[in-house]
Amino acid sequence: MADKKPAILSVDGKEIELPVLTPTAGPDCVDIRKLYGQGDVFTYDPGFTSTAACDSAITYIDGDKGELWYRGYPIEQLAQDSHYLEVCYLLLYGELPNKDQLADFETRVTRHTMVHEQMNNFFRGFRRDAHPMATMVGVVGAMSAFYHDSTDINDPWQREVAAIRLIAKVPTIAAMAYKYSIGQPFVYPRNDLDYASNFLHMCFAVPAEEYKVNPAIARAMDRIFTLHADHEQNASTSTVRLAGSSGANPFACIAAGIACLWGPAHGGANQAALEMLKEIGTVDRIPEYIARAKDKNDSFKLMGFGHRVYKNFDPRAKVMKQSADEVLELLGIHNNPTLQVAKELERIALEDEYFIEKKLYPNVDFYSGIILSAIGFPTSMFTPIFALSRTVGWISQWKEMLSDPQSKIGRPRQLYVGETKRDYVPVSDR
Ligand code: CMC
C-alpha cells in the first residue's frame, strides 16, 4: 500500500520519514506506527478526528459528497432494490449472494431466531420500567452464558455461528425487552415470516388475537434496518473492535457496542430527536429552538442534526424522509404535526447561516423516529431498533478484525497533564 513519497516529520530537529498509505477510496493515511519508536513522541487526537484505527473493506463514507457504500454498493440502491438479509450477507461475506447462497443464509438466520428458554427468567430480573436498551445490554451480554459453543474466537466456525446467532436473536431480544416493559407475554419468533415481519409480529402480536403484518409496513421496517446496518468506524463499532481486540467473546463485544450506541450523541439521538420535535410542537416555536441551538451558552443541540463525517448531507436521511412520507400516507396519517415541524425545522435550519457555515444537515435519526412512531413503537424502542439493525455491522467489523493479521490489542496513549511525582503525606500531616 505504501506507493507514495513518505511524509517527513521534523521533531526536535530530527527528521522522521513516515510511509503514506493509499486507500481504494478516500484520503491517504500517514502511517505513524513507528513514530514513537523512532521519534519518542505520540500523536494527540482526542475523538479520533484524524486517526484511522484499522484497515477495513466493509463500508465507505464520503462525507463531502454525502455518499455511503456497503462493500462498494451505494446505500440508495440497496435501500431501494435489496433487502436487509441480503445486505447482511453482503456486509458479512463481501459479495452479494446468488439465489442459493441467499436461500441458505436466510434459512440459517431463521433457524436461530429463538432464544434459550431459560433466558426468559433472565428478563424477569429487570424492573418493568427499565429502558429496553438497559435490558438489551444485559441480555445480549448474557448470551455468552448460554451459547458456550460459539465463544471460542480462535475457531472460525464458532465465529460464524456467533455471527448468525446474533443477527437472528437480537431482534427476538429487542422484542422481548419491549414486551416485558409493557407487561405483555413474550411472542415467539415465526419462521414463516420474513425478518422484518417477524420482528413486527414479535412486538405487536398478542396471544389473544391474530395479528396480520402489513407488508408495506414490513418493507419500511426492513428499509430502516438496511439504512442502519453499518457505518464504518463510528463510536459503537470502534467500541466493539476495542472490546474484541482483547480477545473478549462476541456476545460481550456486541453488548459493549449496544452500551455505546445508547448515548444521545450516537444511536440515542433518534429517541431524542422525536422527543425534541414533540416538545417544539408547532412550527411557530421553531425560531425559539433554532436560537437556543445557536446560543453558545445553551447546551441544547438540534437532535438529529450534524455528523462527524457528513459535511454535505446524510444520504440515509434523504431515503428516510421519503420513507416517512410514504408510511404516513399508507397509514392515512395526514397533516402529522411532528412531520410538519420536522420539515419546517429542516427548511429553516438549512437556510440559516449558523447551520450552513458549520455544515450541519439532518442525519439518519431526524426522520426515523417519525416512521417508527407511526408504526406504533414508543420512543424507548427507537434505539433498540437501531441496535438490532447495526448488529450485523458490528459483527462484520469484529470478524474482519479477527482475521486481520495486523490487528493488535487497542491501547491508545495519552498526553499526561496530572501532577508529577510527589511523596505521600500521612493524613495527620495534611
Ligand atoms: N445543533 C447545534 N449545533 C451543533 C449541532 C447540532 N445538532 N451539531 C454540532 N453543532 C455545532 C457544535 O456546537 C460545534 O460548534 P462550535 O464549532 O461553535 O463549537 C460545531 O457544530 C461542530 O460540532 P461538534 O460537536 O464539534 O462535531 P462532532 O463531529 O464532534 O459531533 C455530533 C457530531 C453528531 C455528535 C453532533 O453534531 C451532535 O451532537 N448532533 C446531535 C446528536 C445527533 O443527532 N447524533 C446522531 C448522529 S448520526 C447517527 C449516529 O451515528 O448515531
CSV table of C-alpha atoms and ligand atoms in Angstrom, one decimal:
chain,number,residue,atom,x,y,z
A,1,MET,CA,0.0,0.0,0.0
A,2,ALA,CA,3.0,2.4,0.6
A,3,ASP,CA,3.4,3.7,-3.0
A,4,LYS,CA,3.6,7.4,-2.3
A,5,LYS,CA,6.6,9.5,-1.3
A,6,PRO,CA,6.9,9.3,2.5
A,7,ALA,CA,5.8,12.2,4.7
A,8,ILE,CA,8.6,13.9,6.6
A,9,LEU,CA,8.0,14.9,10.2
A,10,SER,CA,10.6,17.0,12.0
A,11,VAL,CA,10.7,16.5,15.8
A,12,ASP,CA,13.3,18.4,17.8
A,13,GLY,CA,15.5,18.8,14.8
A,14,LYS,CA,15.3,15.1,13.9
A,15,GLU,CA,13.6,14.2,10.6
A,16,ILE,CA,11.4,11.1,10.6
A,17,GLU,CA,10.1,9.5,7.4
A,18,LEU,CA,6.6,8.2,7.6
A,19,PRO,CA,5.1,6.0,4.9
A,20,VAL,CA,1.9,7.3,3.2
A,21,LEU,CA,-0.7,4.6,2.5
A,22,THR,CA,-3.2,5.0,-0.3
A,23,PRO,CA,-6.7,3.6,0.2
A,24,THR,CA,-9.0,2.4,-2.6
A,25,ALA,CA,-11.2,5.5,-1.9
A,26,GLY,CA,-10.8,8.5,0.5
A,27,PRO,CA,-7.8,10.4,1.8
A,28,ASP,CA,-4.3,9.0,2.1
A,29,CYS,CA,-3.2,7.9,5.6
A,30,VAL,CA,0.2,8.7,7.1
A,31,ASP,CA,1.4,5.5,8.8
A,32,ILE,CA,2.6,6.6,12.2
A,33,ARG,CA,3.1,3.1,13.7
A,34,LYS,CA,6.8,3.5,14.1
A,35,LEU,CA,6.7,7.1,15.2
A,36,TYR,CA,7.1,6.5,19.0
A,37,GLY,CA,9.9,4.1,18.4
A,38,GLN,CA,11.8,6.5,16.1
A,39,GLY,CA,10.9,9.9,17.5
A,40,ASP,CA,9.9,9.2,21.1
A,41,VAL,CA,6.6,11.2,20.5
A,42,PHE,CA,3.0,10.3,20.4
A,43,THR,CA,0.3,11.9,18.2
A,44,TYR,CA,-2.6,13.7,20.0
A,45,ASP,CA,-6.1,13.3,18.5
A,46,PRO,CA,-8.9,13.3,21.1
A,47,GLY,CA,-12.1,11.9,19.5
A,48,PHE,CA,-10.0,10.4,16.7
A,49,THR,CA,-10.9,13.2,14.3
A,50,SER,CA,-7.8,12.5,12.1
A,51,THR,CA,-6.9,8.9,13.0
A,52,ALA,CA,-7.6,5.7,11.1
A,53,ALA,CA,-7.5,2.9,13.7
A,54,CYS,CA,-7.7,0.0,11.2
A,55,ASP,CA,-8.0,-1.0,7.5
A,56,SER,CA,-11.5,-2.1,6.6
A,57,ALA,CA,-13.1,-3.2,3.3
A,58,ILE,CA,-16.7,-3.1,4.6
A,59,THR,CA,-18.2,0.4,4.5
A,60,TYR,CA,-17.1,3.7,2.9
A,61,ILE,CA,-18.4,7.2,3.6
A,62,ASP,CA,-17.5,10.2,1.6
A,63,GLY,CA,-18.6,13.0,4.0
A,64,ASP,CA,-18.1,15.8,1.5
A,65,LYS,CA,-20.1,14.2,-1.2
A,66,GLY,CA,-22.7,12.7,1.2
A,67,GLU,CA,-22.1,9.1,-0.1
A,68,LEU,CA,-22.3,5.8,1.8
A,69,TRP,CA,-21.4,2.5,0.3
A,70,TYR,CA,-21.7,-1.0,1.7
A,71,ARG,CA,-18.9,-3.1,0.0
A,72,GLY,CA,-19.0,-0.5,-2.8
A,73,TYR,CA,-22.8,-0.5,-3.4
A,74,PRO,CA,-24.4,2.9,-2.8
A,75,ILE,CA,-26.9,2.9,0.1
A,76,GLU,CA,-29.7,4.4,-2.1
A,77,GLN,CA,-29.6,1.4,-4.4
A,78,LEU,CA,-29.5,-1.1,-1.6
A,79,ALA,CA,-32.4,0.6,0.2
A,80,GLN,CA,-34.4,0.7,-3.0
A,81,ASP,CA,-33.7,-2.7,-4.5
A,82,SER,CA,-32.2,-5.0,-1.9
A,83,HIS,CA,-33.5,-6.2,1.4
A,84,TYR,CA,-31.9,-6.5,4.9
A,85,LEU,CA,-30.9,-10.1,4.9
A,86,GLU,CA,-29.3,-9.8,1.5
A,87,VAL,CA,-27.5,-6.7,2.9
A,88,CYS,CA,-26.4,-8.7,5.9
A,89,TYR,CA,-24.8,-11.3,3.6
A,90,LEU,CA,-23.1,-8.6,1.6
A,91,LEU,CA,-21.6,-7.0,4.8
A,92,LEU,CA,-20.6,-10.3,6.3
A,93,TYR,CA,-19.1,-12.0,3.3
A,94,GLY,CA,-18.2,-9.1,0.9
A,95,GLU,CA,-20.3,-10.0,-2.2
A,96,LEU,CA,-24.0,-10.1,-3.0
A,97,PRO,CA,-25.2,-13.7,-2.7
A,98,ASN,CA,-26.6,-15.8,-5.6
A,99,LYS,CA,-30.0,-17.3,-5.2
A,100,ASP,CA,-28.8,-20.5,-3.4
A,101,GLN,CA,-26.5,-18.6,-1.1
A,102,LEU,CA,-29.2,-16.2,-0.2
A,103,ALA,CA,-31.7,-19.0,0.5
A,104,ASP,CA,-29.2,-20.9,2.6
A,105,PHE,CA,-28.3,-17.8,4.6
A,106,GLU,CA,-31.9,-16.9,5.2
A,107,THR,CA,-32.6,-20.4,6.4
A,108,ARG,CA,-29.6,-20.3,8.8
A,109,VAL,CA,-30.7,-17.0,10.3
A,110,THR,CA,-34.4,-18.0,10.5
A,111,ARG,CA,-33.5,-21.3,12.3
A,112,HIS,CA,-31.6,-19.4,15.0
A,113,THR,CA,-34.3,-16.8,16.0
A,114,MET,CA,-35.4,-18.5,19.2
A,115,VAL,CA,-33.5,-17.8,22.4
A,116,HIS,CA,-32.8,-20.3,25.1
A,117,GLU,CA,-36.0,-20.8,27.1
A,118,GLN,CA,-34.1,-20.1,30.4
A,119,MET,CA,-33.4,-16.6,29.1
A,120,ASN,CA,-37.0,-15.7,29.8
A,121,ASN,CA,-36.2,-15.9,33.5
A,122,PHE,CA,-33.3,-13.5,33.0
A,123,PHE,CA,-35.7,-10.8,31.8
A,124,ARG,CA,-37.9,-11.2,34.8
A,125,GLY,CA,-35.0,-9.9,37.0
A,126,PHE,CA,-35.4,-6.5,35.4
A,127,ARG,CA,-37.8,-3.8,36.6
A,128,ARG,CA,-40.7,-3.4,34.3
A,129,ASP,CA,-39.9,0.3,33.8
A,130,ALA,CA,-36.3,-0.5,32.7
A,131,HIS,CA,-35.4,1.2,29.4
A,132,PRO,CA,-35.3,-1.6,26.7
A,133,MET,CA,-31.7,-0.6,26.0
A,134,ALA,CA,-30.7,-1.4,29.6
A,135,THR,CA,-32.3,-4.8,29.3
A,136,MET,CA,-30.6,-5.4,25.9
A,137,VAL,CA,-27.2,-4.6,27.2
A,138,GLY,CA,-27.7,-7.1,30.0
A,139,VAL,CA,-29.4,-9.9,28.0
A,140,VAL,CA,-27.1,-9.7,24.9
A,141,GLY,CA,-24.1,-9.8,27.2
A,142,ALA,CA,-25.7,-12.8,28.9
A,143,MET,CA,-25.8,-14.7,25.6
A,144,SER,CA,-22.2,-15.7,26.4
A,145,ALA,CA,-23.5,-17.6,29.4
A,146,PHE,CA,-25.9,-19.5,27.2
A,147,TYR,CA,-24.0,-20.2,23.9
A,148,HIS,CA,-20.7,-21.5,25.1
A,149,ASP,CA,-20.2,-23.4,21.9
A,150,SER,CA,-19.7,-20.2,19.9
A,151,THR,CA,-17.4,-18.2,22.2
A,152,ASP,CA,-14.0,-19.5,21.1
A,153,ILE,CA,-12.9,-16.6,19.0
A,154,ASN,CA,-9.9,-18.6,17.5
A,155,ASP,CA,-12.3,-21.1,15.8
A,156,PRO,CA,-13.6,-19.6,12.5
A,157,TRP,CA,-16.7,-21.9,12.6
A,158,GLN,CA,-17.6,-20.7,16.1
A,159,ARG,CA,-17.2,-17.1,14.9
A,160,GLU,CA,-19.5,-17.8,12.1
A,161,VAL,CA,-22.1,-19.4,14.3
A,162,ALA,CA,-21.9,-16.5,16.8
A,163,ALA,CA,-22.5,-14.1,13.9
A,164,ILE,CA,-25.6,-15.9,12.7
A,165,ARG,CA,-26.9,-16.2,16.3
A,166,LEU,CA,-26.5,-12.5,16.9
A,167,ILE,CA,-28.2,-11.4,13.7
A,168,ALA,CA,-31.0,-13.9,14.4
A,169,LYS,CA,-31.6,-13.5,18.1
A,170,VAL,CA,-31.0,-9.7,18.8
A,171,PRO,CA,-34.4,-8.9,17.2
A,172,THR,CA,-36.0,-11.5,19.5
A,173,ILE,CA,-34.3,-10.0,22.5
A,174,ALA,CA,-35.3,-6.4,21.5
A,175,ALA,CA,-38.9,-7.5,21.1
A,176,MET,CA,-38.8,-9.4,24.4
A,177,ALA,CA,-37.4,-6.3,26.1
A,178,TYR,CA,-40.4,-4.3,24.7
A,179,LYS,CA,-43.0,-6.9,25.6
A,180,TYR,CA,-41.6,-7.1,29.1
A,181,SER,CA,-41.7,-3.3,29.5
A,182,ILE,CA,-45.4,-3.1,28.7
A,183,GLY,CA,-46.3,-6.2,30.7
A,184,GLN,CA,-47.4,-8.4,27.8
A,185,PRO,CA,-46.4,-12.0,27.2
A,186,PHE,CA,-43.4,-12.7,25.0
A,187,VAL,CA,-44.3,-13.7,21.5
A,188,TYR,CA,-42.1,-16.5,20.0
A,189,PRO,CA,-40.5,-15.9,16.6
A,190,ARG,CA,-42.3,-17.2,13.5
A,191,ASN,CA,-40.1,-18.9,10.9
A,192,ASP,CA,-42.7,-18.5,8.1
A,193,LEU,CA,-42.3,-14.7,8.2
A,194,ASP,CA,-39.5,-12.6,6.7
A,195,TYR,CA,-37.0,-10.9,9.1
A,196,ALA,CA,-38.8,-7.6,9.4
A,197,SER,CA,-42.3,-9.1,9.5
A,198,ASN,CA,-41.2,-11.5,12.2
A,199,PHE,CA,-39.9,-8.6,14.3
A,200,LEU,CA,-43.1,-6.6,13.9
A,201,HIS,CA,-45.1,-9.7,14.8
A,202,MET,CA,-43.0,-10.4,18.0
A,203,CYS,CA,-43.5,-6.7,19.0
A,204,PHE,CA,-47.2,-6.2,18.2
A,205,ALA,CA,-48.9,-9.6,18.3
A,206,VAL,CA,-50.7,-10.8,21.4
A,207,PRO,CA,-51.9,-14.4,22.1
A,208,ALA,CA,-55.5,-13.3,22.4
A,209,GLU,CA,-56.0,-12.4,18.7
A,210,GLU,CA,-54.5,-12.8,15.3
A,211,TYR,CA,-52.1,-10.1,14.1
A,212,LYS,CA,-51.5,-9.7,10.4
A,213,VAL,CA,-48.4,-7.8,9.4
A,214,ASN,CA,-48.9,-5.1,6.8
A,215,PRO,CA,-46.4,-6.0,4.0
A,216,ALA,CA,-45.8,-2.3,3.2
A,217,ILE,CA,-45.0,-1.5,6.8
A,218,ALA,CA,-42.7,-4.6,6.9
A,219,ARG,CA,-41.0,-3.2,3.8
A,220,ALA,CA,-40.5,0.2,5.5
A,221,MET,CA,-39.2,-1.6,8.6
A,222,ASP,CA,-36.8,-3.6,6.5
A,223,ARG,CA,-35.5,-0.4,4.9
A,224,ILE,CA,-34.9,1.1,8.3
A,225,PHE,CA,-32.8,-2.0,9.2
A,226,THR,CA,-30.8,-1.6,5.9
A,227,LEU,CA,-30.1,2.1,6.4
A,228,HIS,CA,-28.7,1.4,9.9
A,229,ALA,CA,-26.8,-1.8,9.0
A,230,ASP,CA,-23.3,-0.4,9.1
A,231,HIS,CA,-21.5,2.9,9.3
A,232,GLU,CA,-17.7,2.5,9.2
A,233,GLN,CA,-15.7,3.2,12.4
A,234,ASN,CA,-18.4,5.1,14.4
A,235,ALA,CA,-18.3,5.2,18.2
A,236,SER,CA,-20.1,1.9,18.9
A,237,THR,CA,-18.3,0.0,16.1
A,238,SER,CA,-15.0,1.2,17.5
A,239,THR,CA,-16.1,0.1,20.9
A,240,VAL,CA,-16.9,-3.4,19.5
A,241,ARG,CA,-13.5,-3.5,17.9
A,242,LEU,CA,-11.7,-2.3,21.0
A,243,ALA,CA,-13.5,-4.8,23.2
A,244,GLY,CA,-12.8,-7.5,20.7
A,245,SER,CA,-9.1,-6.6,20.4
A,246,SER,CA,-8.5,-8.0,23.9
A,247,GLY,CA,-10.0,-11.4,22.8
A,248,ALA,CA,-13.4,-10.9,24.5
A,249,ASN,CA,-16.2,-13.2,23.2
A,250,PRO,CA,-18.5,-11.9,20.5
A,251,PHE,CA,-21.6,-11.5,22.8
A,252,ALA,CA,-19.7,-9.4,25.3
A,253,CYS,CA,-18.3,-7.3,22.4
A,254,ILE,CA,-21.8,-6.6,20.9
A,255,ALA,CA,-23.1,-5.8,24.4
A,256,ALA,CA,-20.4,-3.2,24.7
A,257,GLY,CA,-21.4,-1.8,21.3
A,258,ILE,CA,-25.1,-1.6,22.4
A,259,ALA,CA,-24.0,0.3,25.6
A,260,CYS,CA,-22.1,2.9,23.5
A,261,LEU,CA,-24.9,3.2,20.9
A,262,TRP,CA,-27.3,4.2,23.7
A,263,GLY,CA,-25.8,7.7,24.1
A,264,PRO,CA,-27.8,10.7,22.7
A,265,ALA,CA,-24.8,11.8,20.6
A,266,HIS,CA,-25.0,8.4,18.8
A,267,GLY,CA,-27.9,6.0,18.5
A,268,GLY,CA,-29.9,7.6,21.3
A,269,ALA,CA,-30.4,10.6,19.0
A,270,ASN,CA,-33.4,9.0,17.3
A,271,GLN,CA,-35.3,9.0,20.6
A,272,ALA,CA,-34.0,12.5,21.5
A,273,ALA,CA,-34.9,13.8,18.0
A,274,LEU,CA,-38.6,12.8,18.2
A,275,GLU,CA,-38.9,14.0,21.8
A,276,MET,CA,-37.5,17.4,20.7
A,277,LEU,CA,-39.9,17.6,17.7
A,278,LYS,CA,-42.8,16.9,20.0
A,279,GLU,CA,-41.5,19.4,22.6
A,280,ILE,CA,-41.4,22.0,19.8
A,281,GLY,CA,-44.9,21.0,19.0
A,282,THR,CA,-45.9,23.7,16.5
A,283,VAL,CA,-44.0,25.5,13.7
A,284,ASP,CA,-44.3,28.9,15.3
A,285,ARG,CA,-42.0,27.7,18.1
A,286,ILE,CA,-39.2,26.7,15.8
A,287,PRO,CA,-37.3,30.0,15.8
A,288,GLU,CA,-37.0,29.8,19.6
A,289,TYR,CA,-35.3,26.4,19.3
A,290,ILE,CA,-33.1,27.5,16.5
A,291,ALA,CA,-32.0,30.4,18.6
A,292,ARG,CA,-31.2,28.0,21.5
A,293,ALA,CA,-29.2,25.7,19.3
A,294,LYS,CA,-27.1,28.7,18.1
A,295,ASP,CA,-26.6,30.1,21.6
A,296,LYS,CA,-23.1,29.3,22.9
A,297,ASN,CA,-24.3,29.5,26.5
A,298,ASP,CA,-27.0,26.9,26.0
A,299,SER,CA,-26.1,23.2,25.8
A,300,PHE,CA,-29.1,22.5,23.6
A,301,LYS,CA,-28.4,20.9,20.2
A,302,LEU,CA,-30.8,20.2,17.4
A,303,MET,CA,-31.1,16.4,17.8
A,304,GLY,CA,-30.9,14.6,14.5
A,305,PHE,CA,-28.7,17.3,13.1
A,306,GLY,CA,-24.9,17.2,12.4
A,307,HIS,CA,-22.5,14.4,11.9
A,308,ARG,CA,-18.8,13.9,12.5
A,309,VAL,CA,-18.2,12.7,8.9
A,310,TYR,CA,-21.1,14.0,6.7
A,311,LYS,CA,-20.4,17.6,5.9
A,312,ASN,CA,-22.8,17.8,2.9
A,313,PHE,CA,-25.9,15.7,3.7
A,314,ASP,CA,-26.5,12.2,5.2
A,315,PRO,CA,-27.7,10.1,2.3
A,316,ARG,CA,-29.6,7.9,4.8
A,317,ALA,CA,-31.7,10.9,5.9
A,318,LYS,CA,-32.9,11.5,2.3
A,319,VAL,CA,-34.2,7.9,2.0
A,320,MET,CA,-35.7,8.2,5.5
A,321,LYS,CA,-37.5,11.4,4.7
A,322,GLN,CA,-39.1,9.8,1.6
A,323,SER,CA,-40.0,6.7,3.6
A,324,ALA,CA,-41.6,8.8,6.3
A,325,ASP,CA,-43.9,10.4,3.7
A,326,GLU,CA,-44.8,7.0,2.3
A,327,VAL,CA,-45.5,5.4,5.6
A,328,LEU,CA,-47.7,8.2,6.8
A,329,GLU,CA,-49.6,8.2,3.5
A,330,LEU,CA,-50.0,4.5,3.8
A,331,LEU,CA,-51.4,4.7,7.3
A,332,GLY,CA,-53.7,7.5,6.3
A,333,ILE,CA,-51.9,9.9,8.7
A,334,HIS,CA,-52.3,13.3,7.1
A,335,ASN,CA,-51.0,16.6,8.4
A,336,ASN,CA,-49.0,14.9,11.1
A,337,PRO,CA,-47.8,17.8,13.3
A,338,THR,CA,-44.5,16.2,14.1
A,339,LEU,CA,-43.6,15.7,10.5
A,340,GLN,CA,-44.7,19.3,9.7
A,341,VAL,CA,-42.4,20.6,12.5
A,342,ALA,CA,-39.6,18.3,11.2
A,343,LYS,CA,-39.9,19.6,7.6
A,344,GLU,CA,-40.1,23.2,8.6
A,345,LEU,CA,-37.3,22.9,11.1
A,346,GLU,CA,-35.1,21.3,8.4
A,347,ARG,CA,-36.1,24.1,5.9
A,348,ILE,CA,-35.3,26.9,8.3
A,349,ALA,CA,-32.1,25.4,9.6
A,350,LEU,CA,-30.7,24.7,6.1
A,351,GLU,CA,-31.2,28.4,5.3
A,352,ASP,CA,-29.6,29.6,8.5
A,353,GLU,CA,-26.0,31.0,8.3
A,354,TYR,CA,-25.0,29.1,11.5
A,355,PHE,CA,-26.0,25.7,10.1
A,356,ILE,CA,-24.7,26.4,6.7
A,357,GLU,CA,-21.3,27.6,8.0
A,358,LYS,CA,-20.9,24.6,10.3
A,359,LYS,CA,-22.2,22.2,7.6
A,360,LEU,CA,-25.0,20.8,9.8
A,361,TYR,CA,-27.6,18.7,8.0
A,362,PRO,CA,-30.3,16.3,9.1
A,363,ASN,CA,-28.8,12.9,9.9
A,364,VAL,CA,-30.4,9.4,9.8
A,365,ASP,CA,-32.0,10.0,13.2
A,366,PHE,CA,-34.0,13.0,12.2
A,367,TYR,CA,-36.8,11.3,10.3
A,368,SER,CA,-36.6,7.7,11.5
A,369,GLY,CA,-38.5,8.4,14.8
A,370,ILE,CA,-41.5,9.7,12.8
A,371,ILE,CA,-41.7,6.4,10.9
A,372,LEU,CA,-41.2,4.3,14.0
A,373,SER,CA,-43.8,6.2,15.9
A,374,ALA,CA,-46.3,6.0,13.1
A,375,ILE,CA,-45.8,2.2,13.0
A,376,GLY,CA,-46.6,2.1,16.7
A,377,PHE,CA,-43.3,2.0,18.6
A,378,PRO,CA,-42.8,4.1,21.7
A,379,THR,CA,-39.7,6.3,21.7
A,380,SER,CA,-37.9,4.0,24.1
A,381,MET,CA,-37.8,1.3,21.3
A,382,PHE,CA,-36.1,3.5,18.7
A,383,THR,CA,-32.5,2.9,19.9
A,384,PRO,CA,-33.1,-0.8,20.4
A,385,ILE,CA,-34.2,-1.0,16.7
A,386,PHE,CA,-31.0,0.9,15.7
A,387,ALA,CA,-29.1,-1.7,17.8
A,388,LEU,CA,-30.6,-4.7,16.2
A,389,SER,CA,-30.0,-3.2,12.7
A,390,ARG,CA,-26.4,-2.4,13.5
A,391,THR,CA,-25.6,-5.8,14.9
A,392,VAL,CA,-24.6,-7.1,11.5
A,393,GLY,CA,-22.2,-4.2,11.0
A,394,TRP,CA,-20.6,-4.7,14.4
A,395,ILE,CA,-20.2,-8.5,13.9
A,396,SER,CA,-18.9,-8.0,10.4
A,397,GLN,CA,-16.3,-5.5,11.6
A,398,TRP,CA,-15.4,-7.8,14.6
A,399,LYS,CA,-14.9,-10.7,12.2
A,400,GLU,CA,-12.8,-8.6,9.9
A,401,MET,CA,-10.6,-7.5,12.8
A,402,LEU,CA,-10.1,-11.1,14.0
A,403,SER,CA,-9.0,-12.3,10.6
A,404,ASP,CA,-6.6,-9.3,10.1
A,405,PRO,CA,-3.0,-10.5,10.9
A,406,GLN,CA,-2.0,-6.8,11.7
A,407,SER,CA,-4.7,-6.5,14.4
A,408,LYS,CA,-3.4,-5.8,17.9
A,409,ILE,CA,-5.0,-5.0,21.2
A,410,GLY,CA,-6.3,-1.4,21.1
A,411,ARG,CA,-4.3,0.6,23.5
A,412,PRO,CA,-4.3,4.4,23.0
A,413,ARG,CA,-1.7,6.6,24.7
A,414,GLN,CA,-2.3,9.9,26.5
A,415,LEU,CA,-1.0,13.4,27.0
A,416,TYR,CA,-0.5,13.3,30.7
A,417,VAL,CA,-1.4,16.6,32.4
A,418,GLY,CA,-1.6,15.5,36.0
A,419,GLU,CA,0.8,16.1,39.0
A,420,THR,CA,4.4,15.0,38.6
A,421,LYS,CA,5.8,12.5,41.1
A,422,ARG,CA,5.3,13.6,44.7
A,423,ASP,CA,5.6,12.0,48.1
A,424,TYR,CA,2.7,10.6,50.2
A,425,VAL,CA,1.8,12.7,53.2
A,426,PRO,CA,0.2,10.9,56.2
A,427,VAL,CA,-3.4,12.1,57.0
A,428,SER,CA,-2.2,13.6,60.3
A,429,ASP,CA,0.1,16.0,58.4
A,430,ARG,CA,-2.5,17.1,55.8
B,1,CMC,N1,-27.1,21.6,16.9
B,1,CMC,C1,-26.5,22.8,17.0
B,1,CMC,N2,-25.1,22.9,16.9
B,1,CMC,C2,-24.4,21.8,16.5
B,1,CMC,C3,-25.1,20.6,16.3
B,1,CMC,C4,-26.5,20.5,16.5
B,1,CMC,N3,-27.1,19.3,16.3
B,1,CMC,N4,-24.1,19.6,16.0
B,1,CMC,C5,-23.0,20.3,16.0
B,1,CMC,N5,-23.1,21.6,16.3
B,1,CMC,C6,-22.1,22.6,16.4
B,1,CMC,C7,-21.2,22.4,17.7
B,1,CMC,O1,-21.8,23.1,18.8
B,1,CMC,C8,-19.9,22.9,17.2
B,1,CMC,O2,-19.9,24.3,17.3
B,1,CMC,P1,-18.6,25.2,17.6
B,1,CMC,O3,-17.7,24.9,16.5
B,1,CMC,O4,-19.1,26.6,17.7
B,1,CMC,O5,-18.1,24.6,18.9
B,1,CMC,C9,-19.9,22.6,15.7
B,1,CMC,O6,-21.2,22.5,15.3
B,1,CMC,C10,-19.2,21.3,15.4
B,1,CMC,O7,-19.8,20.3,16.2
B,1,CMC,P2,-19.0,19.1,17.0
B,1,CMC,O8,-19.9,18.7,18.2
B,1,CMC,O9,-17.6,19.6,17.3
B,1,CMC,O10,-19.0,18.0,15.9
B,1,CMC,P3,-18.7,16.5,16.2
B,1,CMC,O11,-18.3,15.9,14.9
B,1,CMC,O12,-17.8,16.3,17.4
B,1,CMC,O13,-20.2,15.9,16.6
B,1,CMC,C11,-22.4,15.1,16.5
B,1,CMC,C12,-21.0,15.3,15.7
B,1,CMC,C13,-23.2,14.1,15.7
B,1,CMC,C14,-22.0,14.4,17.9
B,1,CMC,C15,-23.1,16.4,16.8
B,1,CMC,O14,-23.4,17.0,15.5
B,1,CMC,C16,-24.3,16.2,17.6
B,1,CMC,O15,-24.2,16.2,18.8
B,1,CMC,N6,-25.5,16.2,17.0
B,1,CMC,C17,-26.8,15.9,17.7
B,1,CMC,C18,-26.9,14.5,18.1
B,1,CMC,C19,-27.2,13.6,16.9
B,1,CMC,O16,-28.1,13.9,16.1
B,1,CMC,N7,-26.5,12.5,16.8
B,1,CMC,C20,-26.7,11.4,15.7
B,1,CMC,C21,-25.5,11.3,14.8
B,1,CMC,S1,-25.9,10.3,13.3
B,1,CMC,C22,-26.4,8.7,13.9
B,1,CMC,C23,-25.3,8.0,14.6
B,1,CMC,O17,-24.2,7.9,14.1
B,1,CMC,O18,-25.5,7.6,15.7
